[in-house]
C-alpha positions as a Python dict, from the first residue, in 0.01 Angstrom:
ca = {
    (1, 'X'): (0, 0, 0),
    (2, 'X'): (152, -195, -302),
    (3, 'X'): (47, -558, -359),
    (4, 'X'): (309, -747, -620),
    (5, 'X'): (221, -1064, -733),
    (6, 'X'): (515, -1225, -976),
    (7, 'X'): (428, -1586, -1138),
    (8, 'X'): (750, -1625, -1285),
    (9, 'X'): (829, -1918, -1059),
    (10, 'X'): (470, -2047, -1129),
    (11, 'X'): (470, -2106, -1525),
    (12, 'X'): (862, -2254, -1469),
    (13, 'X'): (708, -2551, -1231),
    (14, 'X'): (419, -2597, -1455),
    (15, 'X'): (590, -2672, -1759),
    (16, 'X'): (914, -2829, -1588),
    (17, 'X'): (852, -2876, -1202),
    (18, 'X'): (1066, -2775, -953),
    (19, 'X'): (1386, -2908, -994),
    (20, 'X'): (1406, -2696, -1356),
    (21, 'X'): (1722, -2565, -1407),
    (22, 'X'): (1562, -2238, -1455),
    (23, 'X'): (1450, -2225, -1113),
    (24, 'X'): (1773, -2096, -989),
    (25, 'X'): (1788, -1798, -1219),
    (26, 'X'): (1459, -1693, -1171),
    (27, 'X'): (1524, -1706, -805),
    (28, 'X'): (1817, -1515, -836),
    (29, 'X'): (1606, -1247, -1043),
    (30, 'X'): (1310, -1257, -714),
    (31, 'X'): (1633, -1199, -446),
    (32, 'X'): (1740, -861, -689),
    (33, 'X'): (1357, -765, -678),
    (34, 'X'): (1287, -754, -342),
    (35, 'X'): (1670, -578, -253),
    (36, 'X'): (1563, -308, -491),
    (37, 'X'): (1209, -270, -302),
    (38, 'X'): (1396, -263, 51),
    (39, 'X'): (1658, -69, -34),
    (40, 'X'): (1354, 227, -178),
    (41, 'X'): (1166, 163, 106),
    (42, 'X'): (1443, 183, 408),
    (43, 'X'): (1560, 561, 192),
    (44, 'X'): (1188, 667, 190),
    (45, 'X'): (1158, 585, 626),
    (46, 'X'): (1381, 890, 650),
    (47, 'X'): (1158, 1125, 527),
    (48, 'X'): (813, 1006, 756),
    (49, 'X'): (866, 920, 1109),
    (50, 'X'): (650, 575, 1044),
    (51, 'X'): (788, 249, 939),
    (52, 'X'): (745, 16, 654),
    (53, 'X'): (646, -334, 675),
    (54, 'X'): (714, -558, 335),
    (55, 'X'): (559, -883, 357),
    (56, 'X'): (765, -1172, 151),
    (57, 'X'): (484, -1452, 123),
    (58, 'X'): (378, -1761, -150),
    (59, 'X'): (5, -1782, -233),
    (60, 'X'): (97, -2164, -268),
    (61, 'X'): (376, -2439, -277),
    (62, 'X'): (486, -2679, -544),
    (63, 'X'): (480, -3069, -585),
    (64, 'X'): (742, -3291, -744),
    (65, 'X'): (548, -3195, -1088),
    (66, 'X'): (497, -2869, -1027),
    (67, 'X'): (156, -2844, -991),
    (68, 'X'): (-90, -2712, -676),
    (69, 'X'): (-392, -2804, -637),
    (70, 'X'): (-346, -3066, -430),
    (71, 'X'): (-325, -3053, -54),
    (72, 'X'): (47, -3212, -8),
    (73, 'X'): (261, -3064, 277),
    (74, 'X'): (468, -2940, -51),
    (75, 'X'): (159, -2728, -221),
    (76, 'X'): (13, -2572, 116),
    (77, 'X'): (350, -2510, 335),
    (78, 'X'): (512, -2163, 231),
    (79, 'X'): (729, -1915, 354),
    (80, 'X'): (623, -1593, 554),
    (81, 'X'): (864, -1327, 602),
    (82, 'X'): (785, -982, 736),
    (83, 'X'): (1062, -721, 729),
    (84, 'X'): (1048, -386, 932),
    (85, 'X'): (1272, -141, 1094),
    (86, 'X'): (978, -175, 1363),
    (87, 'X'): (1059, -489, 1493),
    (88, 'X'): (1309, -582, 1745),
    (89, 'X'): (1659, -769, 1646),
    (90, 'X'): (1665, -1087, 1795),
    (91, 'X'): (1923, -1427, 1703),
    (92, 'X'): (1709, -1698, 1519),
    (93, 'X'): (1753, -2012, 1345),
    (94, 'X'): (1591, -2006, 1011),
    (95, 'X'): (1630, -2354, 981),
    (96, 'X'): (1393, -2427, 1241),
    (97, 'X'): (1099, -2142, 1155),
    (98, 'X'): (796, -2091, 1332),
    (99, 'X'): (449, -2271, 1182),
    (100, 'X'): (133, -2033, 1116),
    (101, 'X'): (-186, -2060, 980),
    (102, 'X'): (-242, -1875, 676),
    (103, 'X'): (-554, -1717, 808),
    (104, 'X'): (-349, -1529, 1083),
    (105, 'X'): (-261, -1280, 843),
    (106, 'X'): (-567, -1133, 807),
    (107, 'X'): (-547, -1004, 1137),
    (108, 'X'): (-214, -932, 1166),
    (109, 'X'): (-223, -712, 885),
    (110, 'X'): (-479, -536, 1020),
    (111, 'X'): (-396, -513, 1344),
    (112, 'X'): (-67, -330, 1226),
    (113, 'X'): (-223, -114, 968),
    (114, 'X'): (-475, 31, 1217),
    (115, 'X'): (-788, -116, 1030),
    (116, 'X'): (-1052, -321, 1194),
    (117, 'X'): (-1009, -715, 1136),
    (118, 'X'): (-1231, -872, 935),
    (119, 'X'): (-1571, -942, 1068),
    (120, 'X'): (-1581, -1335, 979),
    (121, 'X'): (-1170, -1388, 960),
    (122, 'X'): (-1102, -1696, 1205),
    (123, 'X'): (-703, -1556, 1247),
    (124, 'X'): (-498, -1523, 1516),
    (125, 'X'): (-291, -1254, 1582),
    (126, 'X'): (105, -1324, 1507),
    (127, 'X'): (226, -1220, 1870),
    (128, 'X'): (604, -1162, 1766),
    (129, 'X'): (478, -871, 1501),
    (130, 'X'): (415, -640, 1825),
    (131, 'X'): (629, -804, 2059),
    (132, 'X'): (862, -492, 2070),
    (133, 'X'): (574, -256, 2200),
    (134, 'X'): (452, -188, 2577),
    (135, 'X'): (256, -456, 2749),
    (136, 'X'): (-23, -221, 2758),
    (137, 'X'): (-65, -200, 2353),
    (138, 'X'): (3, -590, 2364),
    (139, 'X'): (-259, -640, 2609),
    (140, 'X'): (-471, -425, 2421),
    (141, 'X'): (-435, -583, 2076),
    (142, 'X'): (-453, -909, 2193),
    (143, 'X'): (-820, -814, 2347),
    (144, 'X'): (-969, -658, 1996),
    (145, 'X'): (-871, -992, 1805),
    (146, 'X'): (-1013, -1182, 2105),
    (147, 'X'): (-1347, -1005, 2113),
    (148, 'X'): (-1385, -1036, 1768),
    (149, 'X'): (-1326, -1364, 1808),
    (150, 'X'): (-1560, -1459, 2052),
    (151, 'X'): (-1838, -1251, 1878),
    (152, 'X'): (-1774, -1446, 1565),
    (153, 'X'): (-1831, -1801, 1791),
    (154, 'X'): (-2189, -1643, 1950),
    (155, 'X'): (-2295, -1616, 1611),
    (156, 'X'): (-2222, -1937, 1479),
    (157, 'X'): (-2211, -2152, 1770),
    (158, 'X'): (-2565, -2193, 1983),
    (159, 'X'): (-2354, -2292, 2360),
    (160, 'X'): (-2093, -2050, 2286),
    (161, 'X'): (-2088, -2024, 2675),
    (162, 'X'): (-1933, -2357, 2728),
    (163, 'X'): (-1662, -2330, 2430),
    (164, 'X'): (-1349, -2330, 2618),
    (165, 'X'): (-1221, -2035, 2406),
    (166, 'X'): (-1462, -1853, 2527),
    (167, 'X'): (-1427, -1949, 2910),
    (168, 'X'): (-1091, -1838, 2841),
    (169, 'X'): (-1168, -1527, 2721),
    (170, 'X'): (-1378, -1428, 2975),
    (171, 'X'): (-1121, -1485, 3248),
    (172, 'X'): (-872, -1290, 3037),
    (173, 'X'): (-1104, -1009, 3060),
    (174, 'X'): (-1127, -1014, 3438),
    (175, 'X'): (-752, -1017, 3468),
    (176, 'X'): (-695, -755, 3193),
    (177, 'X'): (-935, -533, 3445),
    (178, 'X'): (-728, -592, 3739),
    (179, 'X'): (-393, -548, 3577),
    (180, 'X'): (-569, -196, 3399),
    (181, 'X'): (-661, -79, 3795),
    (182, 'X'): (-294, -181, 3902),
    (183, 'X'): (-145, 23, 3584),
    (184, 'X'): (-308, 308, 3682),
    (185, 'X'): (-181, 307, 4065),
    (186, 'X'): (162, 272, 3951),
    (187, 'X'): (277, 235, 3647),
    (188, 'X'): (602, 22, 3674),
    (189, 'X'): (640, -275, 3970),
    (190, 'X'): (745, -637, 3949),
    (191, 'X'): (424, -709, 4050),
    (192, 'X'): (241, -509, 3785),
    (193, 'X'): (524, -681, 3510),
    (194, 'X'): (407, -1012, 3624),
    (195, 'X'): (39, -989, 3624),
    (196, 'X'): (77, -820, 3264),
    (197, 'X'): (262, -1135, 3108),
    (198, 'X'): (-20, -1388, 3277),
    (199, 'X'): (-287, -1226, 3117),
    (200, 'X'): (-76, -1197, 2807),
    (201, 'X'): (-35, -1579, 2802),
    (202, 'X'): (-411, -1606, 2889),
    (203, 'X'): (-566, -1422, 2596),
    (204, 'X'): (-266, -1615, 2307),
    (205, 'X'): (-416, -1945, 2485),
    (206, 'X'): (-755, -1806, 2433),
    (207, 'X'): (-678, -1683, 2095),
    (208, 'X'): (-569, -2014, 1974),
    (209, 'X'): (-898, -2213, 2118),
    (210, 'X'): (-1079, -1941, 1992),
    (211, 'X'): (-935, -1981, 1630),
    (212, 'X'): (-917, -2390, 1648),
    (213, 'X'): (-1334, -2426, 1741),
    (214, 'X'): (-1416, -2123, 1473),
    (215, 'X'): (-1241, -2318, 1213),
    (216, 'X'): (-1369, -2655, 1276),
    (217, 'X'): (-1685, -2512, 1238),
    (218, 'X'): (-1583, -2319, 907),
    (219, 'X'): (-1491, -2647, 823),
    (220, 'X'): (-1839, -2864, 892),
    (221, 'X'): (-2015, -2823, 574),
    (222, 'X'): (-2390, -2876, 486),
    (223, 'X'): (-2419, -3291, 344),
    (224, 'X'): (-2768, -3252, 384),
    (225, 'X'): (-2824, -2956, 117),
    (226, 'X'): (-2513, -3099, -62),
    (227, 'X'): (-2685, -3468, -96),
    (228, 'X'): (-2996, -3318, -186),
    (229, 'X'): (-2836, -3071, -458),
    (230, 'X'): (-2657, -3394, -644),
    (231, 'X'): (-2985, -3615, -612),
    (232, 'X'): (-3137, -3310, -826),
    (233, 'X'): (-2830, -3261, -1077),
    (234, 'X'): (-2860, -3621, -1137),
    (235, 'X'): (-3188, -3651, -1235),
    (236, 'X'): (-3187, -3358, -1488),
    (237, 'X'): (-2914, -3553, -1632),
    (238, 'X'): (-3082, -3848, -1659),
    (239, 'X'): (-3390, -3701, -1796),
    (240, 'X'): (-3199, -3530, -2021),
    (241, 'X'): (-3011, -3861, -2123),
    (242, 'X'): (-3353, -4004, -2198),
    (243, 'X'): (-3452, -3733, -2381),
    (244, 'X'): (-3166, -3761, -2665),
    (245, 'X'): (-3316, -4043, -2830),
    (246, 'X'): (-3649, -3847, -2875),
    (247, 'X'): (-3443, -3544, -2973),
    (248, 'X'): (-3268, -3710, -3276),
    (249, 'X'): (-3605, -3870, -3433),
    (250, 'X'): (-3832, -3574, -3387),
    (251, 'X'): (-3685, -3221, -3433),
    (252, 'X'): (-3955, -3051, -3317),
    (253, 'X'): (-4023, -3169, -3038),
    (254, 'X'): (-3915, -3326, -2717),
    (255, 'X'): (-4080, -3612, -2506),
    (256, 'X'): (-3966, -3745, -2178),
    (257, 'X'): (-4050, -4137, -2206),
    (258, 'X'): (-4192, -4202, -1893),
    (259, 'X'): (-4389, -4535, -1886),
    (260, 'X'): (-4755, -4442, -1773),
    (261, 'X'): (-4897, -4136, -1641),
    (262, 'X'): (-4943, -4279, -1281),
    (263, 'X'): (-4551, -4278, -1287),
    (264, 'X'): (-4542, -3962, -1399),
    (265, 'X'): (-4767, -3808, -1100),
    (266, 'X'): (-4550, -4067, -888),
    (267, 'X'): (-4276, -3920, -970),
    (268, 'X'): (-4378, -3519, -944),
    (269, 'X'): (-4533, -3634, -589),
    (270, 'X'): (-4170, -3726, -457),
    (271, 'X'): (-3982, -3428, -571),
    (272, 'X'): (-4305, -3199, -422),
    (273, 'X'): (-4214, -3349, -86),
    (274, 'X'): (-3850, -3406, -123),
    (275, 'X'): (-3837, -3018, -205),
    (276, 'X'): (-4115, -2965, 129),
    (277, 'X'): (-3894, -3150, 325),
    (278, 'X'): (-3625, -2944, 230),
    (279, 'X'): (-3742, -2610, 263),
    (280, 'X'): (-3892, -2691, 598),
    (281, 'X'): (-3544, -2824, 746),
    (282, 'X'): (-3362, -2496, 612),
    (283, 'X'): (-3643, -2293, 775),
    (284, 'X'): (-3740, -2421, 1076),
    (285, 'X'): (-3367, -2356, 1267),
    (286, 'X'): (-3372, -1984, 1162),
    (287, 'X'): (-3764, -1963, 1294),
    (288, 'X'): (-3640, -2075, 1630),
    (289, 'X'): (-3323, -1894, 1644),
    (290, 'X'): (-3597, -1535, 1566),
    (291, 'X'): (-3818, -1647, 1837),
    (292, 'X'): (-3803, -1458, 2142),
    (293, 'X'): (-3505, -1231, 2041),
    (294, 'X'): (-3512, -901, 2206),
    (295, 'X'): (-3449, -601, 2013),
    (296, 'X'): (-3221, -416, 2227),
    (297, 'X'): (-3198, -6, 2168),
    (298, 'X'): (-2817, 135, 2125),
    (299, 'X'): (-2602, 392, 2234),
    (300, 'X'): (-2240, 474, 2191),
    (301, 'X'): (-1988, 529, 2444),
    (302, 'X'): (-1590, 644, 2436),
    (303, 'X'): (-1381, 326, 2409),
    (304, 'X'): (-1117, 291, 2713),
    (305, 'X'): (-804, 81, 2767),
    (306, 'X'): (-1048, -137, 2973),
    (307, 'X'): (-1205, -466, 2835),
    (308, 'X'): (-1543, -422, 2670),
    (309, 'X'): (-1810, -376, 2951),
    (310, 'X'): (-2112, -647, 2886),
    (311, 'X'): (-2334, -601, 2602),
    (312, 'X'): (-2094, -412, 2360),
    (313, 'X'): (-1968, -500, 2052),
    (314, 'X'): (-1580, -402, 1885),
    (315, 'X'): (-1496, -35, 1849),
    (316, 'X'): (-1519, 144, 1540),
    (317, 'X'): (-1249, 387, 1344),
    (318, 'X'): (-1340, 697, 1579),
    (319, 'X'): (-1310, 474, 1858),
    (320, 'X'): (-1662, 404, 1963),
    (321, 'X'): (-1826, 102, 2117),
    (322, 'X'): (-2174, 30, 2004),
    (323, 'X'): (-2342, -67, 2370),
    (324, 'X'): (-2695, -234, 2461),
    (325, 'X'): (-2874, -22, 2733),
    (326, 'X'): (-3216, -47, 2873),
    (327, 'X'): (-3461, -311, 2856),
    (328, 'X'): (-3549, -540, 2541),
    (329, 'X'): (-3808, -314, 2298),
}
């Protein structure tokens, strides 16, 4: 694996933007780049029987003046182009290209490197990068990312059960069961070609549920530790600001002018309980959530084609599911 990041175009739109005259050259310099790392690549496919995949991809867009920080259409739209001998040639307009999320290449990439996806990535898989194989390795990486999916949402969501993502990707397990049994009986029928692409369209619509409530979530940050965290950087500020005078007349030492000394234990009483207050509402949800748990004993067993029986998590590299058996310890 070789990961080239050039910033060439990136200083030229900081200190000119993008309509710099010395846009075009450098882009001209990128398109002779990326021939010359093809070109190595398709002469090196004859000598392993695998293919390459070169991903083409910006970290980040550009404004009118050049900058990115910003969340413009301009800064966080950019282009995503994945060239292999592995995928199928089909007619496309370029003009009109497909719209992904940027976190769907987390588990692409891993998907089509063999690895396991990343245990809190919120991606989708990109369906067309294994649209060329057999429905039954479609099937089956469609299933991984949705189980690791819907693991991700049971941890951070409390009625996971009633998240339509994961209604949906219960009923895609049923039918990927049924259409495994029918496989197995015979192995190529109409009716076996059918069933396939149903559950096919069942786990993408369950993917992108899936991916849609797991983000929102991602997205839902904590105001309550956030409020309380400025309320405290504000008044070490302030009692820093009042201690400046002090500081400049007396060297050696430092006084914090507070009017009387019942305002002083006034003041030490609120942040006590503020900070009680605090710990207790950080605390208390994690107490409940340990209450009751049972603590289930483990056992491996050989992972199938078939979807994950209940109480199992996602296979590991030797292709192994870690399964709950017995009764709670």
């Amino acid at each position: 694996m070789l990961i080239l990041h050039y910033l060439g175009l990136d200083h030229i739109g900081h200190i000119s933007g993008p309509n710099s005259p010395l846009i075009g050259h450098k882009l001209s310099e990128m398109d002779s780049v990326l021939m010359k790392i093809h070109t190595s690549l398709q002469s090196k496919e004859r000598e392993t029987p695998l293919p390459n995949l070169l991903v083409l991809c910006g970290d980040h867009g550009m404004s009118e003046t050049g900058s990115h920080g910003a969340s413009s259409m301009e800064e966080v739209n950019t282009p995503l182009i994945l060239i292999s001998s592995a995928f199928e040639r089909k007619p496309g307009d370029i003009r009109h290209p497909k719209h992904v999320q940027q976190t769907d290449v987390a588990a692409t990439l891993a998907i089509a490197l063999g690895l396991p996806i990343p245990k809190d990535s919120v991606g989708s898989l990109l369906f067309p990068v294994v649209e060329g194989r057999p429905m039954r390795e479609q099937l089956r990486f469609l299933h991984l990312n949705t189980v690791q999916l819907s693991k991700l949402l049971q941890e951070n969501v409390p009625s996971y059960e009633k998240d339509p993502g994961f209604e949906q990707f219960k009923m895609s397990e049923r039918l990927h069961g049924n259409w495994i049994r029918l496989y197995l009986e015979e192995k190529h029928s109409e009716v076996l070609f059918n069933l396939g692409s149903k559950v096919l369209r069942q786990y993408l619509a369950a993917l992108k549920t899936l991916s849609l409530s797991l983000s929102t979530q991602v997205a839902q940050y904590d105001m309550y530790s956030m409020m309380v965290g400025t309320v405290v950087v504000l008044e070490v500020l302030t009692l820093l600001l009042l201690s400046v005078p002090q500081a400049l007349h007396r060297k050696a030492e430092l006084e914090v002018p507070l009017s009387s000394p019942g305002f002083s234990l006034l003041f030490y009483l609120v942040i006590l309980v503020l900070s009680a207050v605090h710990v207790i509402g950080l605390t208390e949800p994690h107490q409940r959530g340990r209450t009751g748990l049972p603590v289930m004993r483990w056992s491996e067993t050989k992972a199938t084609e078939a979807p994950l029986p209940p109480k199992c998590s996602e296979a590991t590299r030797s292709g192994w599911y870690r399964c709950a058996v017995g009764s709670p310890a």
